[in-house]
PDB file of C-alpha atoms in Angstrom:
ATOM      1  CA  UNK A  27       0.001  -0.010   0.006  1.00  0.00           C
ATOM      2  CA  UNK A  28       3.001   2.344   0.324  1.00  0.00           C
ATOM      3  CA  UNK A  29       3.046   2.634  -3.478  1.00  0.00           C
ATOM      4  CA  UNK A  30      -0.687   2.173  -4.080  1.00  0.00           C
ATOM      5  CA  UNK A  31      -1.392   5.634  -5.523  1.00  0.00           C
ATOM      6  CA  UNK A  32       0.693   4.836  -8.572  1.00  0.00           C
ATOM      7  CA  UNK A  33      -1.421   1.764  -9.308  1.00  0.00           C
ATOM      8  CA  UNK A  34      -4.219   4.222 -10.127  1.00  0.00           C
ATOM      9  CA  UNK A  35      -2.117   6.710 -12.056  1.00  0.00           C
ATOM     10  CA  UNK A  36      -2.158   9.228  -9.208  1.00  0.00           C
ATOM     11  CA  UNK A  37       0.932  11.292  -8.230  1.00  0.00           C
ATOM     12  CA  UNK A  38       3.468   9.412  -6.111  1.00  0.00           C
ATOM     13  CA  UNK A  39       2.839  11.728  -3.168  1.00  0.00           C
ATOM     14  CA  UNK A  40      -0.988  11.501  -3.323  1.00  0.00           C
ATOM     15  CA  UNK A  41      -0.901   9.001  -0.466  1.00  0.00           C
ATOM     16  CA  UNK A  42       2.351   9.626   1.478  1.00  0.00           C
ATOM     17  CA  UNK A  43       2.411   6.258   3.220  1.00  0.00           C
ATOM     18  CA  UNK A  44       5.625   5.242   4.946  1.00  0.00           C
ATOM     19  CA  UNK A  45       6.634   1.624   5.362  1.00  0.00           C
ATOM     20  CA  UNK A  46       7.685   1.021   8.954  1.00  0.00           C
ATOM     21  CA  UNK A  47       9.958  -2.038   8.968  1.00  0.00           C
ATOM     22  CA  UNK A  48       9.854  -3.801  12.313  1.00  0.00           C
ATOM     23  CA  UNK A  49      11.496  -6.940  13.636  1.00  0.00           C
ATOM     24  CA  UNK A  50       9.687  -9.801  15.415  1.00  0.00           C
ATOM     25  CA  UNK A  51      10.633 -13.105  17.094  1.00  0.00           C
ATOM     26  CA  UNK A  52       8.947 -16.452  17.680  1.00  0.00           C
ATOM     27  CA  UNK A  53       9.554 -19.222  20.164  1.00  0.00           C
ATOM     28  CA  UNK A  54       7.757 -22.385  19.024  1.00  0.00           C
ATOM     29  CA  UNK A  55       5.399 -24.637  20.962  1.00  0.00           C
ATOM     30  CA  UNK A  56       6.003 -23.911  24.636  1.00  0.00           C
ATOM     31  CA  UNK A  57       3.978 -26.064  26.980  1.00  0.00           C
ATOM     32  CA  UNK A  58       3.833 -23.274  29.605  1.00  0.00           C
ATOM     33  CA  UNK A  59       2.420 -20.915  27.003  1.00  0.00           C
ATOM     34  CA  UNK A  60      -0.182 -23.488  25.898  1.00  0.00           C
ATOM     35  CA  UNK A  61      -1.269 -23.970  29.514  1.00  0.00           C
ATOM     36  CA  UNK A  62      -1.265 -20.299  30.504  1.00  0.00           C
ATOM     37  CA  UNK A  63      -1.824 -18.236  27.331  1.00  0.00           C
ATOM     38  CA  UNK A  64      -1.691 -14.613  28.398  1.00  0.00           C
ATOM     39  CA  UNK A  65      -0.865 -11.658  26.130  1.00  0.00           C
ATOM     40  CA  UNK A  66       1.377  -8.948  27.562  1.00  0.00           C
ATOM     41  CA  UNK A  67       1.588  -5.282  26.536  1.00  0.00           C
ATOM     42  CA  UNK A  68       4.659  -3.879  28.167  1.00  0.00           C
ATOM     43  CA  UNK A  69       5.752  -0.347  28.992  1.00  0.00           C
ATOM     44  CA  UNK A  70       8.881   1.185  27.520  1.00  0.00           C
ATOM     45  CA  UNK A  71      11.978  -0.592  28.759  1.00  0.00           C
ATOM     46  CA  UNK A  72      14.932   1.762  28.639  1.00  0.00           C
ATOM     47  CA  UNK A  73      17.391  -1.065  29.216  1.00  0.00           C
ATOM     48  CA  UNK A  74      16.695  -2.502  25.776  1.00  0.00           C
ATOM     49  CA  UNK A  75      14.830   0.259  23.885  1.00  0.00           C
ATOM     50  CA  UNK A  76      11.717  -1.949  23.655  1.00  0.00           C
ATOM     51  CA  UNK A  77       8.032  -1.817  24.435  1.00  0.00           C
ATOM     52  CA  UNK A  78       7.261  -5.488  23.981  1.00  0.00           C
ATOM     53  CA  UNK A  79       3.934  -6.927  22.862  1.00  0.00           C
ATOM     54  CA  UNK A  80       3.862 -10.630  23.702  1.00  0.00           C
ATOM     55  CA  UNK A  81       1.273 -12.834  22.023  1.00  0.00           C
ATOM     56  CA  UNK A  82       0.569 -16.532  22.768  1.00  0.00           C
ATOM     57  CA  UNK A  83      -0.607 -18.689  19.858  1.00  0.00           C
ATOM     58  CA  UNK A  84      -2.924 -21.657  19.970  1.00  0.00           C
ATOM     59  CA  UNK A  85      -0.084 -24.131  19.358  1.00  0.00           C
ATOM     60  CA  UNK A  86       1.809 -22.781  22.396  1.00  0.00           C
ATOM     61  CA  UNK A  87       4.176 -20.603  20.393  1.00  0.00           C
ATOM     62  CA  UNK A  88       5.210 -17.203  21.759  1.00  0.00           C
ATOM     63  CA  UNK A  89       5.426 -14.238  19.386  1.00  0.00           C
ATOM     64  CA  UNK A  90       6.866 -10.844  20.228  1.00  0.00           C
ATOM     65  CA  UNK A  91       6.986  -7.520  18.495  1.00  0.00           C
ATOM     66  CA  UNK A  92       7.372  -3.967  19.814  1.00  0.00           C
ATOM     67  CA  UNK A  93      11.123  -4.596  19.736  1.00  0.00           C
ATOM     68  CA  UNK A  94      11.939  -0.955  18.809  1.00  0.00           C
ATOM     69  CA  UNK A  95      14.464   0.429  16.343  1.00  0.00           C
ATOM     70  CA  UNK A  96      12.025   0.373  13.465  1.00  0.00           C
ATOM     71  CA  UNK A  97      13.246   1.560  10.054  1.00  0.00           C
ATOM     72  CA  UNK A  98      11.144   4.149   8.184  1.00  0.00           C
ATOM     73  CA  UNK A  99      11.186   3.110   4.546  1.00  0.00           C
ATOM     74  CA  UNK A 100      10.082   5.546   1.808  1.00  0.00           C
ATOM     75  CA  UNK A 101      10.428   6.410  -1.854  1.00  0.00           C
ATOM     76  CA  UNK A 102      13.087   4.677  -3.924  1.00  0.00           C
ATOM     77  CA  UNK A 103      13.772   2.084  -1.247  1.00  0.00           C
ATOM     78  CA  UNK A 104      10.352   0.565  -2.001  1.00  0.00           C
ATOM     79  CA  UNK A 105      10.682   0.688  -5.759  1.00  0.00           C
ATOM     80  CA  UNK A 106      12.420  -1.668  -8.163  1.00  0.00           C
ATOM     81  CA  UNK A 107      16.097  -1.690  -7.336  1.00  0.00           C
ATOM     82  CA  UNK A 108      15.509  -0.560  -3.742  1.00  0.00           C
ATOM     83  CA  UNK A 109      16.582  -2.572  -0.690  1.00  0.00           C
ATOM     84  CA  UNK A 110      12.946  -3.259   0.240  1.00  0.00           C
ATOM     85  CA  UNK A 111      11.415  -3.801  -3.220  1.00  0.00           C
ATOM     86  CA  UNK A 112      10.295  -7.376  -2.420  1.00  0.00           C
ATOM     87  CA  UNK A 113       8.894  -9.004   0.708  1.00  0.00           C
ATOM     88  CA  UNK A 114      11.809 -11.444   0.764  1.00  0.00           C
ATOM     89  CA  UNK A 115      14.177  -8.493   1.180  1.00  0.00           C
ATOM     90  CA  UNK A 116      12.502  -7.244   4.372  1.00  0.00           C
ATOM     91  CA  UNK A 117      14.755  -8.887   6.929  1.00  0.00           C
ATOM     92  CA  UNK A 118      15.041  -8.821  10.710  1.00  0.00           C
ATOM     93  CA  UNK A 119      17.523  -6.485  12.398  1.00  0.00           C
ATOM     94  CA  UNK A 120      19.891  -8.737  14.401  1.00  0.00           C
ATOM     95  CA  UNK A 121      20.547  -6.069  17.027  1.00  0.00           C
ATOM     96  CA  UNK A 122      16.811  -5.727  17.682  1.00  0.00           C
ATOM     97  CA  UNK A 123      16.412  -9.533  17.875  1.00  0.00           C
ATOM     98  CA  UNK A 124      19.018  -9.485  20.635  1.00  0.00           C
ATOM     99  CA  UNK A 125      17.283  -6.574  22.389  1.00  0.00           C
ATOM    100  CA  UNK A 126      13.852  -8.168  22.220  1.00  0.00           C
ATOM    101  CA  UNK A 127      15.113 -11.565  23.284  1.00  0.00           C
ATOM    102  CA  UNK A 128      17.013 -10.082  26.258  1.00  0.00           C
ATOM    103  CA  UNK A 129      14.000  -8.070  27.341  1.00  0.00           C
ATOM    104  CA  UNK A 130      11.701 -11.093  27.267  1.00  0.00           C
ATOM    105  CA  UNK A 131      14.319 -13.264  28.959  1.00  0.00           C
ATOM    106  CA  UNK A 132      14.330 -10.817  31.859  1.00  0.00           C
ATOM    107  CA  UNK A 133      10.625 -11.668  32.381  1.00  0.00           C
ATOM    108  CA  UNK A 134      10.343 -15.358  31.619  1.00  0.00           C
ATOM    109  CA  UNK A 135      12.519 -18.452  31.309  1.00  0.00           C
ATOM    110  CA  UNK A 136      10.473 -19.397  28.215  1.00  0.00           C
ATOM    111  CA  UNK A 137      12.849 -17.098  26.277  1.00  0.00           C
ATOM    112  CA  UNK A 138      16.084 -18.498  27.684  1.00  0.00           C
ATOM    113  CA  UNK A 139      16.962 -20.004  24.332  1.00  0.00           C
ATOM    114  CA  UNK A 140      17.372 -18.152  21.067  1.00  0.00           C
ATOM    115  CA  UNK A 141      14.149 -17.615  19.134  1.00  0.00           C
ATOM    116  CA  UNK A 142      13.168 -20.372  16.692  1.00  0.00           C
ATOM    117  CA  UNK A 143      12.185 -17.875  14.014  1.00  0.00           C
ATOM    118  CA  UNK A 144      12.922 -14.204  13.352  1.00  0.00           C
ATOM    119  CA  UNK A 145      11.533 -11.916  10.699  1.00  0.00           C
ATOM    120  CA  UNK A 146      10.317  -8.459   9.859  1.00  0.00           C
ATOM    121  CA  UNK A 147       7.165  -6.863   8.576  1.00  0.00           C
ATOM    122  CA  UNK A 148       6.449  -3.631   6.733  1.00  0.00           C
ATOM    123  CA  UNK A 149       3.687  -1.667   8.437  1.00  0.00           C
ATOM    124  CA  UNK A 150       2.055   1.042   6.309  1.00  0.00           C
ATOM    125  CA  UNK A 151       1.546   4.327   8.185  1.00  0.00           C
ATOM    126  CA  UNK A 152       0.169   7.664   7.001  1.00  0.00           C
ATOM    127  CA  UNK A 153       1.563  10.948   8.421  1.00  0.00           C
ATOM    128  CA  UNK A 154      -1.474  11.512  10.657  1.00  0.00           C
ATOM    129  CA  UNK A 155      -1.571   7.865  11.837  1.00  0.00           C
ATOM    130  CA  UNK A 156      -5.088   7.414  10.362  1.00  0.00           C
ATOM    131  CA  UNK A 157      -5.820   4.805   7.704  1.00  0.00           C
ATOM    132  CA  UNK A 158      -7.025   5.492   4.156  1.00  0.00           C
ATOM    133  CA  UNK A 159     -10.533   4.186   3.712  1.00  0.00           C
ATOM    134  CA  UNK A 160     -12.968   4.966   0.937  1.00  0.00           C
ATOM    135  CA  UNK A 161     -13.260   5.619  -2.800  1.00  0.00           C
ATOM    136  CA  UNK A 162     -10.155   6.237  -4.845  1.00  0.00           C
ATOM    137  CA  UNK A 163     -10.424   9.846  -6.157  1.00  0.00           C
ATOM    138  CA  UNK A 164     -11.364  10.025  -9.797  1.00  0.00           C
ATOM    139  CA  UNK A 165     -11.565   6.238 -10.369  1.00  0.00           C
ATOM    140  CA  UNK A 166     -14.983   4.652 -10.651  1.00  0.00           C
ATOM    141  CA  UNK A 167     -15.623   1.542  -8.576  1.00  0.00           C
ATOM    142  CA  UNK A 168     -12.182   1.621  -6.946  1.00  0.00           C
ATOM    143  CA  UNK A 169     -11.671   1.718  -3.192  1.00  0.00           C
ATOM    144  CA  UNK A 170      -8.718   1.704  -0.831  1.00  0.00           C
ATOM    145  CA  UNK A 171      -8.456   0.333   2.664  1.00  0.00           C
ATOM    146  CA  UNK A 172      -4.846   0.683   3.855  1.00  0.00           C
ATOM    147  CA  UNK A 173      -2.350   2.271   6.219  1.00  0.00           C
ATOM    148  CA  UNK A 174      -3.718   0.808   9.441  1.00  0.00           C
ATOM    149  CA  UNK A 175      -0.132   0.401  10.750  1.00  0.00           C
ATOM    150  CA  UNK A 176       0.069  -2.301  13.413  1.00  0.00           C
ATOM    151  CA  UNK A 177      -3.607  -1.947  14.297  1.00  0.00           C
ATOM    152  CA  UNK A 178      -4.973  -3.918  11.354  1.00  0.00           C
ATOM    153  CA  UNK A 179      -5.551  -6.716  13.894  1.00  0.00           C
ATOM    154  CA  UNK A 180      -8.189  -4.560  15.621  1.00  0.00           C
ATOM    155  CA  UNK A 181      -9.388  -2.490  12.624  1.00  0.00           C
ATOM    156  CA  UNK A 182      -9.995  -5.573  10.467  1.00  0.00           C
ATOM    157  CA  UNK A 183     -13.579  -6.443  11.397  1.00  0.00           C
ATOM    158  CA  UNK A 184     -15.054  -2.915  11.239  1.00  0.00           C
ATOM    159  CA  UNK A 185     -12.951  -1.936   8.212  1.00  0.00           C
ATOM    160  CA  UNK A 186     -14.193  -4.992   6.341  1.00  0.00           C
ATOM    161  CA  UNK A 187     -17.787  -4.174   7.273  1.00  0.00           C
ATOM    162  CA  UNK A 188     -17.772  -0.524   6.166  1.00  0.00           C
ATOM    163  CA  UNK A 189     -15.817  -1.247   3.004  1.00  0.00           C
ATOM    164  CA  UNK A 190     -18.264  -3.963   2.015  1.00  0.00           C
ATOM    165  CA  UNK A 191     -21.089  -1.465   2.628  1.00  0.00           C
ATOM    166  CA  UNK A 192     -19.411   1.076   0.359  1.00  0.00           C
ATOM    167  CA  UNK A 193     -18.939  -1.478  -2.416  1.00  0.00           C
ATOM    168  CA  UNK A 194     -22.376  -3.081  -2.151  1.00  0.00           C
ATOM    169  CA  UNK A 195     -24.573  -0.211  -1.015  1.00  0.00           C
ATOM    170  CA  UNK A 196     -22.629   2.860  -2.044  1.00  0.00           C
ATOM    171  CA  UNK A 197     -22.644   4.216   1.511  1.00  0.00           C
ATOM    172  CA  UNK A 198     -21.006   3.240   4.781  1.00  0.00           C
ATOM    173  CA  UNK A 199     -22.871   3.073   8.075  1.00  0.00           C
ATOM    174  CA  UNK A 200     -20.066   5.116   9.723  1.00  0.00           C
ATOM    175  CA  UNK A 201     -18.694   8.517   8.906  1.00  0.00           C
ATOM    176  CA  UNK A 202     -15.392   7.871   7.089  1.00  0.00           C
ATOM    177  CA  UNK A 203     -14.566  11.526   6.304  1.00  0.00           C
ATOM    178  CA  UNK A 204     -11.562  11.520   8.660  1.00  0.00           C
ATOM    179  CA  UNK A 205     -10.081   8.643   6.626  1.00  0.00           C
ATOM    180  CA  UNK A 206     -10.859   9.885   3.099  1.00  0.00           C
ATOM    181  CA  UNK A 207      -8.239   8.939   0.525  1.00  0.00           C
ATOM    182  CA  UNK A 208      -7.911  12.465  -0.980  1.00  0.00           C
ATOM    183  CA  UNK A 209      -6.940  14.255   2.229  1.00  0.00           C
ATOM    184  CA  UNK A 210      -3.293  14.552   1.152  1.00  0.00           C
ATOM    185  CA  UNK A 211      -3.854  15.936  -2.324  1.00  0.00           C
ATOM    186  CA  UNK A 212      -3.292  19.489  -1.051  1.00  0.00           C
ATOM    187  CA  UNK A 213       0.384  19.802  -0.227  1.00  0.00           C
ATOM    188  CA  UNK A 214       1.348  20.751   3.307  1.00  0.00           C
ATOM    189  CA  UNK A 215       4.481  22.600   4.329  1.00  0.00           C
ATOM    190  CA  UNK A 216       5.710  19.981   6.775  1.00  0.00           C
ATOM    191  CA  UNK A 217       5.268  16.235   6.982  1.00  0.00           C
ATOM    192  CA  UNK A 218       5.362  14.518  10.295  1.00  0.00           C
ATOM    193  CA  UNK A 219       4.437  11.293  11.982  1.00  0.00           C
ATOM    194  CA  UNK A 220       2.353  12.804  14.759  1.00  0.00           C
ATOM    195  CA  UNK A 221      -0.953  12.172  16.363  1.00  0.00           C
ATOM    196  CA  UNK A 222      -1.570  15.551  17.953  1.00  0.00           C
ATOM    197  CA  UNK A 223       1.780  15.983  19.801  1.00  0.00           C
ATOM    198  CA  UNK A 224       2.764  12.308  20.011  1.00  0.00           C
ATOM    199  CA  UNK A 225       5.144  10.525  17.657  1.00  0.00           C
ATOM    200  CA  UNK A 226       3.646   7.741  15.628  1.00  0.00           C
ATOM    201  CA  UNK A 227       5.360   4.683  14.210  1.00  0.00           C
ATOM    202  CA  UNK A 228       6.675   2.671  17.114  1.00  0.00           C
ATOM    203  CA  UNK A 229       3.658   3.140  19.336  1.00  0.00           C
ATOM    204  CA  UNK A 230       0.964   3.775  16.746  1.00  0.00           C
TER     205      UNK A 230
END
């Protein structure tokens, strides 16, 4: 979605979405996790530069993100020839794997070993931290639903509902004006990743 505007022949900066590349780790099939499957949302930990989110999975695996040190990827880095042009090129940051593992290890013996899997994802984020939802400007029967950052996991159900209403009924049951896809067509003097006065990216 970071390059989606160009799919529709719109200017490259019509939807100034940044790809936030973040590292994650997975410890596979832990009996203690299967028996006691709690999610944890941790505060900032200045020792490691993390704010861990710890998720149990149904098979007993333990997944962490919120490892910090995310890379903001824009422009040519996402295009052909860039270092993030393909999903297979979006790799984990070893120093953040170490930071995340050390932070979790300080809380539980389930992370005493090295993670079984490491990886990275690219989270799409708009400058105002709000997603793009609605009709594509100037293109009949085209819609966009993107830039939910890490909150797609919670936005998914309602976003799917209102987008299906738009497509099938021509009108959503919720006011989507704050998320309209053309809100960046007027250039602004300064781009930022703020929600009011707070930085967005790591936390949003």
